CSV table of C-alpha atoms in Angstrom, one decimal:
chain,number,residue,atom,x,y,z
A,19,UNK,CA,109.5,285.3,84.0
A,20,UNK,CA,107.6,286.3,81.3
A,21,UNK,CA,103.6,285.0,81.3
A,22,UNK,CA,102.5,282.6,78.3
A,23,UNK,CA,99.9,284.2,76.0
A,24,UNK,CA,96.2,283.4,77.0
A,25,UNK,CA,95.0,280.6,75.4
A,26,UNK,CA,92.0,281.1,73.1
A,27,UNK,CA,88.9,280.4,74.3
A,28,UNK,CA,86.9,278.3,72.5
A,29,UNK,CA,83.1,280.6,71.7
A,30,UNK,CA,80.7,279.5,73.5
A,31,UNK,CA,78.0,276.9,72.7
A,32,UNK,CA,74.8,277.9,71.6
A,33,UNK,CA,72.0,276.0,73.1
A,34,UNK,CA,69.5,274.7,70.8
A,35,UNK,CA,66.0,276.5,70.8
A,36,UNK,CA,62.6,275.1,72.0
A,37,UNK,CA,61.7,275.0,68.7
A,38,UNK,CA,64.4,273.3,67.5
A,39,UNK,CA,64.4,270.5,70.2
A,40,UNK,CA,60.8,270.0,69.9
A,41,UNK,CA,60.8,269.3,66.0
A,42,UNK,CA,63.7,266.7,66.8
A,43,UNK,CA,61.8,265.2,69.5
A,44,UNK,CA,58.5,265.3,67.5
A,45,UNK,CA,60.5,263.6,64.8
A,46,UNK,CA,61.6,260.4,66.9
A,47,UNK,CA,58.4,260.3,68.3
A,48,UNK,CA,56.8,260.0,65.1
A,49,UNK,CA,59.4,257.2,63.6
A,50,UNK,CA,58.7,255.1,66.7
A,51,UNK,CA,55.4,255.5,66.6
A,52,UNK,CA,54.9,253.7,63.2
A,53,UNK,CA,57.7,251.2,64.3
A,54,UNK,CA,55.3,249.9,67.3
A,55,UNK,CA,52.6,250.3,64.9
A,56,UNK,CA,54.2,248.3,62.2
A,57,UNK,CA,52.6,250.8,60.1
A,58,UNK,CA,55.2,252.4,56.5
A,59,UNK,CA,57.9,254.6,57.8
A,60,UNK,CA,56.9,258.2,58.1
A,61,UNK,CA,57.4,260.6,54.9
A,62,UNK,CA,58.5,264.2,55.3
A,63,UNK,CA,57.2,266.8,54.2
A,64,UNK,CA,57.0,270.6,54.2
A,65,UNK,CA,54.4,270.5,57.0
A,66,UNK,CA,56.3,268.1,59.1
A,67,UNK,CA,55.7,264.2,58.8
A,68,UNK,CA,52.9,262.0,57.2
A,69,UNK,CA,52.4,258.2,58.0
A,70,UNK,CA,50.0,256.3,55.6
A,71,UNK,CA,48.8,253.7,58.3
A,72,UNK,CA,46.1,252.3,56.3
A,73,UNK,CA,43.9,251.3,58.6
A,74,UNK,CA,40.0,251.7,59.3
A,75,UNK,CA,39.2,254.8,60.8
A,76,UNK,CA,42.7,255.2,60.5
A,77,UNK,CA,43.7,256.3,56.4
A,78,UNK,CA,46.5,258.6,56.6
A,79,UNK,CA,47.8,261.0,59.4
A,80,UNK,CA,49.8,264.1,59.3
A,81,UNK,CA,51.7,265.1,62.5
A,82,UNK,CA,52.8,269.0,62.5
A,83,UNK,CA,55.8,270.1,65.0
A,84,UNK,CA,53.7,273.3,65.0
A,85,UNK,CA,50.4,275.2,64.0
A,86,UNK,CA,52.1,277.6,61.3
A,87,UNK,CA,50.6,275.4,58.2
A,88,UNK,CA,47.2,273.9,60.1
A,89,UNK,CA,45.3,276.2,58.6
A,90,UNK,CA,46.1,275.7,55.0
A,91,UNK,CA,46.5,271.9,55.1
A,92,UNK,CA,43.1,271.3,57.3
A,93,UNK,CA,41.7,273.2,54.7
A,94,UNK,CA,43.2,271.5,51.8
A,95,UNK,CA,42.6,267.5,53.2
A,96,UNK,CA,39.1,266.3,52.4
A,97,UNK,CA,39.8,262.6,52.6
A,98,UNK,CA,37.7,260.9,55.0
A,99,UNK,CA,40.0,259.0,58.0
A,100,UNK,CA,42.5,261.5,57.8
A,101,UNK,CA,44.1,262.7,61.3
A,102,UNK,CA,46.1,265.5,62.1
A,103,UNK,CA,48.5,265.5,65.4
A,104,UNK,CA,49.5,269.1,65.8
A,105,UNK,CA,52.0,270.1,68.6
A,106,UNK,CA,52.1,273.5,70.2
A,107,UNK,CA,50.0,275.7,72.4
A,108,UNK,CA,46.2,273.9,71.7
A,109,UNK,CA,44.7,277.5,71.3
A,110,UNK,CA,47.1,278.1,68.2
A,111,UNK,CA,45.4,274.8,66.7
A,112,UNK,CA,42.0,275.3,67.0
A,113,UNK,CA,42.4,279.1,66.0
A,114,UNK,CA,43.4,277.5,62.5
A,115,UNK,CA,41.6,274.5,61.8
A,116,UNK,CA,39.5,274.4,59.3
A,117,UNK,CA,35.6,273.7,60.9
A,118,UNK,CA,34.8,270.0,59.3
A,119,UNK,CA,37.6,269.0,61.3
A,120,UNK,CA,36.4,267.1,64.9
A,121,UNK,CA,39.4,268.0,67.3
A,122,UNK,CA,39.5,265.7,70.1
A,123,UNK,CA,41.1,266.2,73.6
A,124,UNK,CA,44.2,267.4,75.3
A,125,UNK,CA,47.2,265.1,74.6
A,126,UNK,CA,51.0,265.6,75.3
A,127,UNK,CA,54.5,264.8,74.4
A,128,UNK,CA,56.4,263.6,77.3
A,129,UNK,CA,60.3,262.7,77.5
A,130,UNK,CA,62.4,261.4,80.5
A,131,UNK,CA,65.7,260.0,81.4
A,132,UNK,CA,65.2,256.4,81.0
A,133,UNK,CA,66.4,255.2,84.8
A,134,UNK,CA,69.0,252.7,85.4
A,135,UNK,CA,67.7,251.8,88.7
A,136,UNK,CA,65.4,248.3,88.3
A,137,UNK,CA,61.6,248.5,89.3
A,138,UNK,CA,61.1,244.8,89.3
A,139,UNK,CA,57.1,243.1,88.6
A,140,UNK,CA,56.5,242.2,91.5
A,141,UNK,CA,55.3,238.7,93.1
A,142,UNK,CA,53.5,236.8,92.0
A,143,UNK,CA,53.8,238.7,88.4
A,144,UNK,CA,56.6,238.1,85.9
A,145,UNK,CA,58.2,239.4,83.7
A,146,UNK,CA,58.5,238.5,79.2
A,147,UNK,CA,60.1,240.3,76.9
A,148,UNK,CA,59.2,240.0,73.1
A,149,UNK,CA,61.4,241.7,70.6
A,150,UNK,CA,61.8,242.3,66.8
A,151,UNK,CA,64.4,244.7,65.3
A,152,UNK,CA,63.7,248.1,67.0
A,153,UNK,CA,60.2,246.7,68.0
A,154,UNK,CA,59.8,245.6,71.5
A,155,UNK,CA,56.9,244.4,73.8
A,156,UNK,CA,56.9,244.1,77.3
A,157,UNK,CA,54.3,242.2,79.3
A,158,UNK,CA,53.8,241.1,82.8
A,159,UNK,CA,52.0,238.2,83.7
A,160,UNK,CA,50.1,236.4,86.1
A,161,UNK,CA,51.1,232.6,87.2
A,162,UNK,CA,48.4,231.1,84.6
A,163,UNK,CA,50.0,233.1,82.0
A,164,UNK,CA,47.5,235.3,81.0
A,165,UNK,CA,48.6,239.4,80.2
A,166,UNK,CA,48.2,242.0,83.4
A,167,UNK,CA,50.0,244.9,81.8
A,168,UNK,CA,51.6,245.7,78.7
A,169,UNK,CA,53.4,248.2,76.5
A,170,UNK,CA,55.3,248.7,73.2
A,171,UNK,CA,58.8,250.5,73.0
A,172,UNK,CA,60.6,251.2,69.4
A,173,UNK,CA,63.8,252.8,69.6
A,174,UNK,CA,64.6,255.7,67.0
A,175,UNK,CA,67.9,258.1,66.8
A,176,UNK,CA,68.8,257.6,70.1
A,177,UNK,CA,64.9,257.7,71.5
A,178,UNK,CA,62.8,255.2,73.5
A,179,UNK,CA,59.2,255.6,72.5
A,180,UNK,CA,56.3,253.9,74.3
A,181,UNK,CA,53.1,253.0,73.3
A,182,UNK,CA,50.1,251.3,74.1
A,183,UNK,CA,50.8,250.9,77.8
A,184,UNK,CA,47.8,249.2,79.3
A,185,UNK,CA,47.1,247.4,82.8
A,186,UNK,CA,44.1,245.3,82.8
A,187,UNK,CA,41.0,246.6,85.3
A,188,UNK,CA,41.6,244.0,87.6
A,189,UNK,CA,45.6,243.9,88.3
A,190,UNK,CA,45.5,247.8,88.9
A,191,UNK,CA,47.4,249.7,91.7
A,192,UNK,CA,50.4,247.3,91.6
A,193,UNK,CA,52.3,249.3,89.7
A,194,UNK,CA,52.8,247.0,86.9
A,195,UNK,CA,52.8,249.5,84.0
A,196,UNK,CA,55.7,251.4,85.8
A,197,UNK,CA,57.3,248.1,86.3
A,198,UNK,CA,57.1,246.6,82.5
A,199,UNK,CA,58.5,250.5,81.5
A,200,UNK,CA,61.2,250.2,83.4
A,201,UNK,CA,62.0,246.9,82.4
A,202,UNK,CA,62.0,247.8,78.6
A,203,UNK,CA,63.9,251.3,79.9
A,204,UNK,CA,66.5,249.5,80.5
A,205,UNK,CA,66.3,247.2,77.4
A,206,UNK,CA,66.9,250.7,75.6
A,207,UNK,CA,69.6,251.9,78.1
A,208,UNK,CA,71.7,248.4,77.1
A,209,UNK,CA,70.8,249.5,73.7
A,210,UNK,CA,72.7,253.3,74.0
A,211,UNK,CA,69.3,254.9,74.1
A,212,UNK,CA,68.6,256.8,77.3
A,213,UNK,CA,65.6,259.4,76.3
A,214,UNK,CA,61.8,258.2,76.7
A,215,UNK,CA,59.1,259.7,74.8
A,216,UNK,CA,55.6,259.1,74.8
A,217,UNK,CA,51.9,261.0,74.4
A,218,UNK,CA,50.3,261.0,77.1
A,219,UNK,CA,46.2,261.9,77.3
A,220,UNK,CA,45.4,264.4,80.2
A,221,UNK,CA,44.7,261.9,82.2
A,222,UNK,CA,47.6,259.4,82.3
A,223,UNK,CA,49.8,263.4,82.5
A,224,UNK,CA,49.4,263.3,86.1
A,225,UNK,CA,50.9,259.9,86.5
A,226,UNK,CA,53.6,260.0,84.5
A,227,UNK,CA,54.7,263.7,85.9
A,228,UNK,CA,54.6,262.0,89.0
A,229,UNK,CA,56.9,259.2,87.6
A,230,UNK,CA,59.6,261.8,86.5
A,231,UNK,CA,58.3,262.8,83.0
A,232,UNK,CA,57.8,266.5,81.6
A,233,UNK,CA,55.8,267.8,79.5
A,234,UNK,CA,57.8,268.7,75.7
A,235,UNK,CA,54.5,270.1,74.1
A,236,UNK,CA,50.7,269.9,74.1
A,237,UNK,CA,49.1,267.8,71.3
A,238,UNK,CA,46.0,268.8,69.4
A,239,UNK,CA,44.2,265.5,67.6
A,240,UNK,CA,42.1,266.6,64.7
A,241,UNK,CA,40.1,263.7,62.9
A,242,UNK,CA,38.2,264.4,59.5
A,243,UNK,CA,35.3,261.5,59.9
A,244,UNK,CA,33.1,260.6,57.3
């Protein structure tokens, strides 16, 4: 019996570059960002994104993927309030920023596979969920109803993004941060969205590598003061 041809074999997929998955993750960090901020939706432009947040201290920022056009637009911004958020090695940044620029420290882009498995608040501590649109807030509170721990999620293109996650001085080591981001992890999961993303400062790194998260990118803050 004679054998069938061989069936063509389909070529094989190419995975996408560090590059490339960076600048999409920067990219739905970015949109969340302003949605838990409330602030106008992020432009794009040929450096990457810019978000006119419009507040004090706070005028305008511009968030590059990478260091290649630092140089030229930290030289060419002069507007007081101005920020720049570049990602990529932090030697690369500070190599091209202009000098009038005050860089401030270490920060990171973090993503994770938002867990399934409930973390519940724990006694005597509960639980309230606030949402609008993509906007949520998570918050867990004590029995006379005042905030122990908080935190913001938006949801963008498939991406969780936390911000502002805070635990008040006196209700630390009870894990209540981890708690209220799992709880709005798996507000997201119900949602179809199962990747996290936050920047993290070098201190809360630690923690949250110990919670599961990796590090995407370092993050370079550059503010032009007045």
């Amino acid at each position: 019996m004679a054998s069938s041809a061989p069936r063509p074999s389909a070529p094989p997929r190419r995975p996408s570059s560090s590059s490339s998955r960076v600048r999409r993750l920067v990219g739905h960090w970015v949109h969340g960002w302003a949605l838990t901020r409330r602030a106008p939706a992020p432009v794009r432009v040929p450096h990457g994104h810019r978000l006119d947040v419009g507040v004090s201290g706070h005028r305008v920022r511009h968030v590059l993927p990478d260091a290649r056009r630092a140089a030229e637009l930290s030289r060419a911004l002069s507007a007081p309030d101005s920020w720049l958020k570049v990602c990529g090695p932090r030697e690369e940044t500070l190599a091209a920023l202009d000098p009038r620029w005050r860089v401030g420290e270490p920060e990171y882009l973090m993503c994770v596979e938002l867990s399934p498995v409930p973390a519940p608040v724990p006694e005597p501590y509960v639980y309230r969920l606030n949402r609008g649109g993509a906007h949520h807030r998570g918050r867990a509170l004590t029995p006379e109803g005042t905030a122990a721990a908080s935190a913001l999620m938006s949801t963008h293109e498939g991406s969780a993004v936390f911000d502002k996650v805070i635990t008040e001085p006196e209700h630390r080591g009870h894990g209540l941060a981890r708690a209220v981001m799992n709880a709005l992890g798996r507000t997201a999961r119900a949602q179809g969205v199962y990747t996290g993303l936050l920047v993290a400062t070098e201190d809360g790194r630690g923690l949250y590598e110990h919670l599961g998260w990796e590090v995407v990118c370092e993050v370079t803050p550059a503010h032009l003061s007045r």
